[in-house]
XYZ file of C-alpha atoms in Angstrom:
758
model
C 20.161 -45.515 49.429
C 21.760 -42.524 51.125
C 25.520 -42.270 51.339
C 25.399 -41.967 55.134
C 23.433 -45.075 55.952
C 22.126 -48.368 54.685
C 18.537 -47.570 55.659
C 15.912 -49.735 57.288
C 14.916 -50.925 53.876
C 18.417 -51.960 52.792
C 21.678 -52.974 54.437
C 25.161 -52.714 53.025
C 26.169 -55.840 51.140
C 29.264 -56.054 53.320
C 27.058 -57.243 56.180
C 26.729 -60.607 54.495
C 30.196 -60.905 53.019
C 30.754 -64.163 54.878
C 32.090 -67.461 53.694
C 30.044 -70.502 52.882
C 26.988 -69.073 51.152
C 25.220 -72.057 49.654
C 23.091 -72.418 46.568
C 20.470 -69.783 45.743
C 17.604 -69.696 48.198
C 19.588 -71.285 51.014
C 21.725 -69.705 53.648
C 24.921 -69.930 55.612
C 26.051 -72.994 57.565
C 22.816 -73.886 59.355
C 20.152 -76.519 59.552
C 17.479 -74.290 58.085
C 19.856 -72.255 55.987
C 22.024 -74.892 54.370
C 22.279 -78.579 53.566
C 25.040 -79.434 56.010
C 25.920 -82.848 54.619
C 29.230 -81.609 53.269
C 31.213 -81.736 56.536
C 33.617 -84.538 57.476
C 32.076 -87.542 59.199
C 33.785 -89.591 61.875
C 34.096 -93.289 61.145
C 34.068 -94.304 64.803
C 31.098 -93.834 67.101
C 31.677 -91.631 70.142
C 29.638 -91.458 73.334
C 29.951 -88.867 76.097
C 32.620 -86.223 76.393
C 33.080 -83.401 73.930
C 33.679 -83.399 70.165
C 37.144 -82.471 68.968
C 36.100 -80.714 65.775
C 35.373 -77.268 67.246
C 33.976 -74.784 66.415
C 31.470 -74.914 63.539
C 30.957 -72.758 60.466
C 29.325 -69.330 60.196
C 25.607 -69.072 60.821
C 22.692 -67.186 59.350
C 19.182 -66.272 60.390
C 16.061 -67.438 58.550
C 13.692 -65.932 56.003
C 11.720 -62.878 57.097
C 8.444 -64.465 55.955
C 7.014 -65.827 59.206
C 4.001 -68.061 58.745
C 3.352 -68.078 62.484
C 4.422 -66.180 65.565
C 3.178 -65.895 69.068
C 3.667 -64.929 72.684
C 1.442 -64.863 75.729
C -1.038 -61.987 75.701
C 0.069 -60.935 79.176
C 3.462 -59.977 80.570
C 4.208 -63.122 82.569
C 6.189 -64.836 79.816
C 8.928 -62.762 78.120
C 9.264 -65.148 75.175
C 8.231 -64.900 71.522
C 8.314 -67.673 68.898
C 8.273 -67.568 65.115
C 7.753 -70.211 62.434
C 9.124 -70.128 58.890
C 9.372 -72.809 56.238
C 7.181 -75.089 58.322
C 9.539 -75.170 61.339
C 10.442 -73.150 64.407
C 12.646 -70.182 63.539
C 13.793 -67.306 65.793
C 12.756 -67.471 69.440
C 13.159 -64.186 71.341
C 13.945 -63.910 75.074
C 14.046 -62.015 77.457
C 13.308 -59.077 75.150
C 11.667 -58.731 71.789
C 15.003 -57.727 70.260
C 17.167 -60.674 71.383
C 16.820 -63.829 69.221
C 18.166 -67.078 70.692
C 17.364 -69.719 68.113
C 18.023 -69.992 64.421
C 15.727 -72.935 63.854
C 14.384 -76.112 65.425
C 12.867 -78.979 63.468
C 12.553 -82.724 63.159
C 14.723 -85.158 61.258
C 13.044 -88.401 60.171
C 14.777 -91.551 58.975
C 13.966 -95.203 58.414
C 17.442 -96.042 59.677
C 18.645 -97.412 56.372
C 17.653 -95.613 53.161
C 16.775 -91.944 53.756
C 17.177 -89.024 56.162
C 14.631 -86.207 55.796
C 14.981 -82.656 57.124
C 11.509 -81.424 58.036
C 11.846 -77.986 56.435
C 13.044 -79.325 53.086
C 11.363 -82.688 52.715
C 7.770 -82.002 53.714
C 4.867 -79.977 52.325
C 3.655 -77.401 54.856
C 0.119 -76.384 55.816
C -0.589 -73.735 58.461
C -3.868 -73.348 60.334
C -5.267 -71.518 63.373
C -7.178 -73.651 65.903
C -8.756 -70.447 67.221
C -8.861 -67.310 65.046
C -8.883 -65.194 68.202
C -5.575 -66.523 69.540
C -2.016 -66.453 68.188
C -1.942 -70.241 68.273
C -0.873 -72.083 65.157
C -0.846 -75.676 63.972
C 1.664 -76.612 61.289
C 1.032 -79.849 59.416
C 4.054 -81.164 57.540
C 3.483 -84.124 55.258
C 6.442 -85.940 53.769
C 6.829 -85.308 50.060
C 7.494 -89.020 49.682
C 4.176 -89.774 51.431
C 5.705 -91.834 54.228
C 4.808 -89.814 57.354
C 3.192 -86.687 58.753
C 4.194 -84.312 61.570
C 1.480 -82.090 63.088
C 2.745 -79.497 65.584
C 0.748 -76.949 67.577
C 2.552 -73.934 69.091
C 1.759 -72.007 72.286
C 3.781 -70.366 75.025
C 3.396 -70.903 78.751
C 1.633 -67.774 79.977
C 3.473 -67.873 83.304
C 6.927 -69.112 82.259
C 9.468 -68.336 79.566
C 8.742 -71.550 77.687
C 7.781 -72.392 74.130
C 5.537 -75.448 74.316
C 4.665 -77.582 71.302
C 2.566 -80.679 70.898
C 3.533 -82.912 67.987
C 1.744 -85.882 66.526
C 3.912 -88.164 64.406
C 2.099 -90.528 62.040
C 3.511 -93.206 59.814
C 1.364 -93.069 56.682
C 2.704 -96.211 55.014
C 3.049 -98.551 58.000
C 6.794 -98.095 58.169
C 8.849 -97.823 61.359
C 10.735 -94.536 61.656
C 13.155 -92.736 63.930
C 12.447 -89.100 64.842
C 15.083 -86.651 66.060
C 14.499 -83.123 67.310
C 17.250 -80.918 65.852
C 17.882 -77.531 67.492
C 20.251 -74.824 66.239
C 20.675 -72.301 69.085
C 21.846 -68.735 68.548
C 21.994 -67.655 72.150
C 22.033 -64.046 73.361
C 21.596 -62.757 69.830
C 24.074 -64.879 67.872
C 25.524 -68.330 67.297
C 29.289 -67.857 67.405
C 29.932 -68.295 71.155
C 27.353 -70.793 72.361
C 27.976 -73.797 74.557
C 25.799 -76.901 74.705
C 25.393 -79.709 77.209
C 23.399 -82.753 78.258
C 22.154 -82.426 81.849
C 20.929 -85.979 82.265
C 17.341 -85.120 81.325
C 17.530 -82.833 78.351
C 19.659 -80.481 76.281
C 20.871 -77.106 77.500
C 22.634 -74.240 75.722
C 23.908 -70.859 76.879
C 25.923 -67.763 76.056
C 26.884 -64.528 77.824
C 27.298 -61.357 75.781
C 27.531 -57.604 76.267
C 24.109 -56.395 75.140
C 22.724 -52.862 75.430
C 25.275 -51.737 77.975
C 25.154 -54.768 80.286
C 26.283 -58.395 80.480
C 23.443 -60.726 79.549
C 23.385 -64.490 80.045
C 20.751 -66.449 78.165
C 20.304 -70.173 78.712
C 17.868 -72.671 77.208
C 16.661 -76.107 78.221
C 15.039 -78.512 75.780
C 12.821 -81.254 77.196
C 10.433 -83.839 75.730
C 7.546 -85.454 77.574
C 8.836 -88.836 76.371
C 12.441 -88.095 77.262
C 15.232 -88.451 74.693
C 16.528 -91.969 74.081
C 19.663 -90.634 72.370
C 21.258 -87.203 72.183
C 24.146 -85.238 70.725
C 25.820 -81.852 71.093
C 28.091 -80.875 68.226
C 29.263 -78.139 65.894
C 27.429 -76.915 62.833
C 28.762 -78.480 59.639
C 31.377 -80.604 61.413
C 31.506 -84.374 61.924
C 29.851 -83.901 65.329
C 26.868 -82.162 63.715
C 24.076 -84.655 64.323
C 22.461 -84.004 60.945
C 25.717 -84.869 59.185
C 26.037 -87.915 61.434
C 22.511 -89.076 60.634
C 22.998 -88.581 56.925
C 26.162 -90.640 57.056
C 24.979 -93.461 59.311
C 21.146 -93.288 59.226
C 21.309 -93.386 63.008
C 22.939 -91.295 65.705
C 26.404 -92.838 65.876
C 28.056 -89.997 67.820
C 26.553 -88.899 71.133
C 28.568 -86.094 72.688
C 27.511 -84.610 76.002
C 28.967 -81.092 75.840
C 30.800 -78.588 73.676
C 33.198 -75.708 74.030
C 32.190 -72.307 72.631
C 31.193 -72.266 68.984
C 28.279 -72.551 66.577
C 26.622 -75.507 68.227
C 23.774 -77.790 67.218
C 21.845 -80.216 69.395
C 19.556 -83.127 68.829
C 17.603 -85.644 70.815
C 15.831 -88.773 69.620
C 12.149 -88.911 70.509
C 10.785 -92.463 70.821
C 7.816 -92.928 68.476
C 5.583 -95.641 67.140
C 3.364 -95.505 64.084
C 1.098 -92.899 65.715
C 2.621 -91.010 68.640
C 1.873 -87.683 70.324
C 4.337 -85.920 72.598
C 5.068 -82.491 74.062
C 8.298 -80.500 73.764
C 9.207 -77.664 76.118
C 11.932 -75.138 75.268
C 12.521 -73.114 78.408
C 14.692 -70.016 78.858
C 16.315 -68.294 81.815
C 19.396 -66.451 82.949
C 21.030 -69.748 83.901
C 20.750 -73.389 82.922
C 18.999 -74.074 86.217
C 16.402 -71.367 85.587
C 15.819 -72.537 82.021
C 15.429 -76.137 83.172
C 12.974 -75.088 85.870
C 10.890 -73.270 83.258
C 10.858 -76.238 80.864
C 10.134 -78.779 83.616
C 7.389 -76.614 85.083
C 5.698 -76.281 81.706
C 5.872 -80.009 81.028
C 4.446 -80.649 84.458
C 1.516 -78.318 83.837
C 0.582 -80.220 80.678
C -0.118 -78.968 77.186
C -3.908 -78.870 77.530
C -3.812 -76.562 80.545
C -1.230 -74.276 78.951
C -3.153 -74.145 75.669
C -6.346 -73.183 77.480
C -4.652 -70.361 79.387
C -2.910 -69.135 76.239
C -6.173 -68.997 74.298
C -8.041 -67.317 77.120
C -5.386 -64.619 77.293
C -5.733 -63.728 73.642
C -9.503 -64.042 73.562
C -9.642 -61.712 76.555
C -7.392 -59.185 74.845
C -9.499 -59.097 71.675
C -12.649 -58.961 73.792
C -11.441 -55.671 75.241
C -11.172 -54.021 71.820
C -13.821 -52.714 69.479
C -15.623 -55.529 67.643
C -14.310 -56.352 64.201
C -16.057 -53.794 61.972
C -18.589 -54.754 59.352
C -16.018 -53.915 56.688
C -14.241 -57.205 57.529
C -16.531 -59.324 59.722
C -18.399 -60.991 56.857
C -15.328 -62.222 54.971
C -13.182 -64.984 56.508
C -9.889 -63.829 55.004
C -10.403 -60.175 55.883
C -11.743 -60.941 59.364
C -8.872 -63.231 60.290
C -6.363 -60.751 58.895
C -7.998 -58.156 61.157
C -7.836 -60.253 64.317
C -4.272 -61.319 63.563
C -3.244 -57.710 62.891
C -4.536 -56.626 66.297
C -2.851 -59.544 68.046
C 0.413 -59.109 66.160
C 0.624 -55.460 67.208
C -0.002 -56.404 70.819
C 2.568 -59.200 70.545
C 5.196 -56.803 69.190
C 5.317 -54.911 72.492
C 8.179 -55.792 74.806
C 7.112 -57.310 78.130
C 9.610 -55.350 80.242
C 10.038 -52.075 78.360
C 6.391 -51.277 77.946
C 5.379 -49.296 74.889
C 8.448 -50.429 72.957
C 7.075 -52.323 69.962
C 9.426 -53.729 67.378
C 8.918 -53.179 63.652
C 8.905 -56.933 63.090
C 10.022 -60.197 64.682
C 12.320 -61.076 61.812
C 15.394 -60.220 59.803
C 14.395 -59.587 56.167
C 16.061 -62.162 53.921
C 17.709 -63.445 57.081
C 18.815 -66.653 55.394
C 21.695 -64.671 53.827
C 22.385 -62.420 56.828
C 25.232 -63.489 59.109
C 23.909 -64.715 62.436
C 27.112 -65.075 64.432
C 26.277 -61.982 66.498
C 23.284 -59.764 67.236
C 22.134 -57.754 64.223
C 19.492 -55.077 63.782
C 16.925 -56.949 61.750
C 13.486 -55.429 62.180
C 13.523 -56.245 65.898
C 14.273 -52.627 66.713
C 11.889 -49.759 67.532
C 11.418 -47.218 64.739
C 9.542 -44.098 65.843
C 7.747 -43.922 62.499
C 6.609 -47.537 62.699
C 5.584 -47.052 66.318
C 3.333 -44.161 65.282
C 1.796 -46.262 62.484
C 1.207 -49.168 64.866
C -0.200 -46.939 67.591
C -2.713 -45.227 65.329
C -3.910 -48.656 64.200
C -4.373 -49.729 67.807
C -6.166 -46.461 68.604
C -8.582 -47.145 65.772
C -9.123 -50.706 67.020
C -9.768 -49.579 70.592
C -6.501 -50.174 72.445
C -5.865 -46.637 73.691
C -3.789 -47.962 76.600
C -1.078 -49.577 74.475
C -1.052 -46.611 72.101
C -0.408 -44.279 75.040
C 2.373 -46.560 76.308
C 3.958 -46.222 72.882
C 3.851 -42.439 73.077
C 5.285 -42.562 76.587
C 8.134 -44.816 75.404
C 9.023 -42.363 72.653
C 9.245 -39.385 74.971
C 10.706 -41.167 78.006
C 13.141 -43.626 76.398
C 13.879 -42.655 72.797
C 13.964 -38.874 72.939
C 17.486 -37.443 72.639
C 18.156 -35.034 75.519
C 21.752 -34.111 74.598
C 23.942 -34.670 71.504
C 24.270 -38.437 71.104
C 26.493 -40.428 68.774
C 24.688 -42.558 66.217
C 26.047 -44.649 63.376
C 28.092 -42.075 61.452
C 26.011 -39.177 62.728
C 25.408 -37.171 65.890
C 21.795 -36.787 66.950
C 21.099 -33.313 68.354
C 18.971 -32.564 71.378
C 15.285 -32.919 70.536
C 15.866 -35.559 67.866
C 14.789 -39.171 67.782
C 17.190 -41.858 66.551
C 16.619 -43.794 63.370
C 15.727 -46.661 65.681
C 16.680 -48.015 69.091
C 16.650 -51.227 71.116
C 13.493 -51.825 73.143
C 15.302 -50.298 76.126
C 15.640 -47.012 74.250
C 18.665 -44.790 73.862
C 20.301 -45.515 77.215
C 22.943 -48.230 76.916
C 22.644 -48.480 73.143
C 25.733 -48.419 70.948
C 25.961 -45.909 68.082
C 25.293 -48.743 65.650
C 22.149 -49.708 67.584
C 20.797 -46.175 67.099
C 21.474 -46.156 63.364
C 22.139 -43.262 61.078
C 20.157 -40.507 59.477
C 17.683 -38.568 61.555
C 14.321 -38.175 59.841
C 12.224 -35.166 60.822
C 9.014 -37.004 59.970
C 9.792 -39.431 62.821
C 10.292 -36.499 65.184
C 6.970 -35.088 63.990
C 5.203 -38.444 64.330
C 6.186 -38.520 68.008
C 4.562 -35.101 68.536
C 1.391 -36.143 66.737
C 1.174 -39.361 68.760
C 1.561 -37.426 72.012
C -1.340 -35.206 70.963
C -3.502 -38.107 69.751
C -3.043 -40.033 73.011
C -3.521 -37.043 75.313
C 0.101 -37.032 76.460
C 0.168 -33.259 76.889
C 1.341 -32.853 80.491
C 3.917 -30.205 81.395
C 6.792 -32.695 81.666
C 6.153 -34.115 78.217
C 5.613 -30.647 76.796
C 9.057 -29.558 77.972
C 10.481 -32.209 75.637
C 7.996 -31.543 72.842
C 9.077 -27.909 72.898
C 12.721 -28.831 72.288
C 11.764 -31.163 69.435
C 9.381 -28.713 67.774
C 12.015 -25.990 67.901
C 14.548 -28.430 66.439
C 12.161 -29.191 63.555
C 11.520 -25.489 62.988
C 15.199 -24.620 62.804
C 16.377 -27.747 60.932
C 13.622 -28.414 58.409
C 12.071 -28.872 56.065
C 14.871 -30.729 54.221
C 15.536 -34.105 55.827
C 16.210 -37.748 55.096
C 12.832 -38.943 53.834
C 10.696 -41.767 55.153
C 12.434 -44.536 53.212
C 15.714 -43.497 54.868
C 17.632 -43.326 51.619
C 17.586 -39.771 50.225
C 18.013 -36.308 51.730
C 16.016 -33.306 50.545
C 12.503 -31.894 50.466
C 9.830 -34.545 50.067
C 6.051 -34.052 50.185
C 5.624 -36.911 52.679
C 8.208 -35.532 55.112
C 6.925 -31.958 54.816
C 3.371 -33.170 55.420
C 4.491 -34.768 58.686
C 6.571 -31.738 59.688
C 3.703 -29.305 59.094
C 1.266 -31.516 61.008
C 3.825 -32.033 63.758
C 4.377 -28.307 64.224
C 0.638 -27.589 64.297
C -0.027 -30.323 66.872
C 2.966 -29.059 68.876
C 1.214 -25.690 68.846
C -1.909 -27.296 70.271
C 0.134 -28.915 73.066
C 1.853 -25.571 73.707
C -1.483 -23.773 74.039
C -2.664 -26.455 76.473
C 0.387 -25.558 78.546
C -0.114 -21.788 78.283
C 2.751 -21.195 75.824
C 0.991 -19.150 73.151
C 4.166 -17.523 71.831
C 5.782 -20.846 70.905
C 2.532 -22.082 69.387
C 2.302 -19.046 67.125
C 5.911 -19.397 65.983
C 5.541 -23.072 65.090
C 2.212 -22.541 63.378
C 3.685 -19.684 61.348
C 6.527 -21.949 60.181
C 4.049 -24.690 59.312
C 2.000 -22.219 57.272
C 5.105 -21.039 55.439
C 6.308 -24.534 54.540
C 2.834 -25.540 53.421
C 2.594 -22.501 51.144
C 6.015 -23.196 49.591
C 5.522 -26.940 49.166
C 4.476 -26.815 45.525
C 7.295 -24.492 44.511
C 9.746 -26.945 46.079
C 8.336 -30.333 44.984
C 5.606 -30.011 42.303
C 7.330 -30.358 38.955
C 5.868 -29.119 35.688
C 8.689 -30.624 33.665
C 8.309 -34.294 34.518
C 8.479 -37.144 32.049
C 5.248 -38.866 33.080
C 1.676 -38.111 32.019
C 0.897 -34.414 31.688
C 4.317 -33.566 33.155
C 2.894 -32.006 36.329
C 3.031 -34.010 39.554
C 4.722 -34.221 42.942
C 8.272 -35.506 42.929
C 9.421 -38.131 45.364
C 12.067 -35.713 46.600
C 14.044 -32.665 45.519
C 17.536 -32.048 46.843
C 17.220 -28.341 46.111
C 14.294 -25.981 45.799
C 13.542 -26.101 42.057
C 11.506 -29.123 40.889
C 12.004 -28.139 37.247
C 15.797 -28.031 37.138
C 18.152 -30.815 36.052
C 19.023 -32.041 39.534
C 19.504 -35.789 39.775
C 18.720 -38.568 42.226
C 20.851 -41.711 42.154
C 20.120 -45.402 42.692
C 22.014 -48.658 42.319
C 21.178 -48.763 38.627
C 22.061 -45.166 37.802
C 21.126 -41.505 38.210
C 17.907 -39.887 36.954
C 16.348 -36.436 36.907
C 14.583 -35.718 40.185
C 11.506 -34.584 38.273
C 11.244 -38.021 36.634
C 11.097 -39.919 39.942
C 7.832 -39.866 41.860
C 5.998 -41.835 44.530
C 2.669 -41.738 46.342
C 4.138 -40.222 49.502
C 2.300 -36.969 48.796
C -0.933 -38.688 49.858
C 0.264 -37.987 53.407
C -0.691 -34.361 52.741
C -4.331 -35.412 52.702
C -4.175 -38.036 55.450
C -2.608 -35.562 57.865
C -4.974 -32.717 56.987
C -2.348 -30.468 55.385
C -4.198 -30.428 52.055
C -7.811 -31.162 51.264
C -8.743 -34.431 49.521
C -9.822 -32.537 46.390
C -6.593 -30.540 46.191
C -5.873 -30.233 42.443
C -2.110 -30.761 42.755
C -2.727 -34.026 44.592
C -5.371 -35.325 42.210
C -3.367 -34.284 39.148
C -0.416 -36.301 40.439
C -2.305 -39.609 40.679
C -2.185 -40.791 37.062
C 1.433 -39.902 36.272
C 2.631 -41.430 39.542
C 0.763 -44.657 38.855
C 2.274 -44.871 35.349
C 5.854 -44.019 36.344
C 8.017 -47.029 35.561
C 11.517 -48.438 35.517
C 12.964 -51.547 33.930
C 10.851 -53.735 36.172
C 7.306 -52.390 36.430
C 5.104 -49.291 36.758
C 4.466 -47.975 40.258
C 0.840 -49.151 40.290
C -0.001 -52.753 39.458
C -3.460 -54.328 39.200
C -3.483 -58.121 39.475
C -5.815 -60.361 37.446
C -8.091 -60.755 40.510
C -8.473 -56.968 40.759
C -6.172 -56.416 43.735
C -4.271 -53.128 43.493
C -0.721 -52.745 44.769
C 2.053 -50.192 44.534
C 5.819 -50.040 44.399
C 7.507 -47.477 46.620
C 9.037 -45.585 43.682
C 10.761 -46.273 40.329
C 14.292 -47.695 40.552
C 13.734 -49.145 44.012
C 16.352 -51.853 44.598
C 15.276 -53.059 48.043
C 13.881 -56.444 47.086
C 14.555 -59.742 45.342
C 16.595 -60.485 42.271
C 14.344 -61.252 39.330
C 16.622 -64.009 38.080
C 18.065 -65.531 41.251
C 15.204 -65.175 43.790
C 17.718 -63.908 46.351
C 16.892 -60.957 48.577
C 18.450 -57.553 49.017
C 21.500 -58.517 51.120
C 22.650 -61.041 48.507
C 23.016 -58.235 45.911
C 21.734 -60.401 43.073
C 21.209 -59.324 39.453
C 18.113 -57.378 38.377
C 17.204 -56.599 41.971
C 14.027 -54.580 42.435
C 11.784 -53.553 45.282
C 8.491 -55.398 44.980
C 4.913 -54.388 45.815
C 4.137 -52.988 49.280
C 0.630 -53.806 50.643
C 0.925 -50.935 53.151
C 0.769 -48.539 50.204
C -2.581 -50.039 49.176
C -3.828 -49.039 52.608
C -2.524 -45.498 52.193
C -4.319 -45.210 48.862
C -7.472 -46.533 50.493
C -7.353 -43.770 53.086
C -7.003 -41.174 50.348
C -10.053 -42.569 48.556
C -11.976 -42.603 51.830
C -11.119 -38.929 52.416
C -12.684 -38.231 49.023
C -15.839 -40.141 50.000
C -15.046 -42.802 47.424
C -15.095 -46.597 47.956
C -11.924 -48.016 49.468
C -12.912 -51.681 49.677
C -10.581 -52.877 46.928
C -7.582 -51.594 48.866
C -8.661 -53.290 52.097
C -9.225 -56.528 50.174
C -5.821 -56.196 48.501
C -4.126 -55.926 51.872
C -5.974 -58.964 53.229
C -5.264 -60.985 50.092
C -1.548 -60.325 50.450
C -1.436 -62.082 53.824
C 0.535 -65.294 54.136
C -0.767 -68.613 55.484
C -0.652 -67.259 59.023
C -2.761 -64.223 57.978
C 0.203 -61.855 58.441
C 0.455 -58.889 56.084
C 3.948 -58.761 54.577
C 6.280 -55.951 53.727
C 6.429 -56.931 50.050
C 4.668 -59.256 47.610
C 5.944 -60.584 44.290
C 5.125 -58.394 41.290
C 5.721 -60.777 38.406
C 4.460 -64.075 37.033
C 4.962 -67.101 39.275
C 8.503 -68.406 39.570
C 9.946 -71.327 41.498
C 10.325 -69.326 44.705
C 7.470 -66.783 44.654
C 3.945 -66.428 43.315
C 2.310 -63.306 41.899
C 0.855 -61.307 44.764
C 2.348 -63.606 47.393
C 4.835 -62.630 50.134
C 8.534 -62.484 49.362
C 11.353 -63.137 51.826
C 11.422 -59.562 53.146
C 9.317 -59.447 56.336
C 5.954 -60.811 57.434
C 4.372 -59.477 59.427
C 5.475 -55.891 58.928
C 3.871 -54.250 61.954
C 3.453 -50.958 60.058
C 1.274 -52.818 57.556
C -0.730 -54.459 60.341
C -1.436 -51.039 61.841
C -2.442 -49.675 58.447
C -4.860 -52.570 57.911
C -6.585 -52.022 61.277
C -6.791 -48.316 60.575
C -8.303 -48.656 57.122
C -10.877 -51.210 58.287
C -12.037 -49.012 61.178
C -11.831 -45.806 59.149
C -14.079 -47.279 56.489
C -16.585 -48.190 59.190
C -16.398 -44.666 60.607
C -16.546 -43.014 57.185
C -13.456 -40.910 57.863
C -9.756 -41.171 58.672
C -9.723 -41.275 62.453
C -6.028 -40.472 62.839
C -6.148 -37.183 60.886
C -5.277 -34.524 63.513
C -8.356 -32.360 63.924
C -6.263 -29.278 64.768
C -4.446 -29.576 61.435
C -7.673 -30.201 59.537
C -9.312 -27.191 61.144
C -6.375 -24.889 60.531
C -6.200 -25.624 56.827
C -9.876 -26.238 56.158
C -9.120 -29.680 54.820
């Protein structure tokens, strides 16, 4: 991790230095994050009014592994939902970067002997009623065999409402009470929420300064049956309805409203032995607007909303290329393909068009403080946007891909020196990331640290690939290309942790300068084109002298380094990690495959092919870079000594800073290897299959999968708590599937390929 920044792939441990972290695998003061039975419990029942035990403990988010997510395919409903651990997790509104819910789930009790929390006390099964719609059904069966909850998730396509239909079944003939427990985190965090009962349902709200403006977010929770009892309280306190239920086996305290704090809400849903009901969670900029959304959705009825939701997604997929033969005949691979396309479309903000977030989650969010808005992956990285856009281009959505390019150049491009997090971005640069609204109104922290010249170059390539070559855009491209020429090739590399010369970054810079030259020529600026092309040629010719070591530890000692801080890959320069410092020439990764994908080197280039075996064998105390599972799936670590992942012994993720913490296997790297094999006219099917096999129960491709034998928390080759879906990986999967069908890598810039005869 670089000294200047924590990096997308790892935050400073200080971020989660908050009180109240519970046992391993659980989080901070929350229904989904912690068993909250430890708070004081009032002996006397209270009805109406407000609780006197303000203001609740600290909050957290939830795991990054989302088994379901969704939003309407159109722009009429600016709301996104996620599901993790079998229950509702973050709900985003009115933008894809503002979460307003930590979790929402059911509590079931017999009123005398037990109180079950849905996330913890049921076994979860996830299914898709329609593989061509982001609609999910989650079936949660009590571990004690007493009951079952089956919930189907959609959003109202015309209103900002999450709508669920739940069937509750008593499996043993017993009579049970069911409570809907909601843990709001309004306007990006939980610390300053208020909650109330409005006579019909539960409302919550908060007003915060977000992205340069005051933003009020309100929610309204309604049930088609109504609530026969309700409570608004504070997380972990006596007024917390979960603590109340665990103490009394019924809702003894029923408070109507709260002051500001970390609030929780619950309402009792009347049920028999087999009952079906609908819940609407509406959002707006006031309680009245949120209530109108929820009431309107309930009035429309679940069946009508489900039909419209499905039709929207089926229509979107119907406008793309058909699923290629590389995936259509295999259920797992086909569904992963459809879900990848839909996930990438879902990641686009409804107001700030073209702004697609890297993921709708916070990696290992169950140990990340949720009192206020944090970065998570719900920010727009230029690099990820390029990877998503090229996947959509391959799949046939040229319109969204062009919107992405337009967002980069209209909203993220730095026009004048701009303060970031510990750095100043110069004119022509792109920030590490930004909110979906772009640079304007963002705080330095919301723009991050550490400019990466490969991101700047990706923006140029995407402009060229999408035909965004008009004179206005070129005026900005010219500033960026000149900035790359005068600042490169050394830069913070693509994992945002080390500064120097890396093959992956130089590949992007060379391709970016050549495509900038093509845009310049289209605008009659031959002189600039020649200057940038000359620089690209020079960097390409010097690449091996900068980064190809002949003194490495692995294999035959000759291979591309991950990065060199100087210009001599055979010296004794070192690169440092959490676990120590190592010679640069002993640390490698497969980033050099970008040289082939981007047309900078030919697929048969001897330096590239000679680097394959030693890179695969490079190892640390955890594992070699390349791992083949017993079923034949092939995965890769990012590089030796990667610490951005789970603890081997404690199962806790990166922010918890546990012992023996290693980065795990990245399915996106299987896709990159597949594209290299395809460029060499070799079979790439095993890499496509590996990506599909890594998908979770919702068919989302994760950031990382577990690289060791099964343990209590993770299984070999199964997603960890980092992030699923990772939209970069979804774009890579679409791209590889379509590229295999086409017999070539469609995103390789033809002008680069032609210039270098690759």
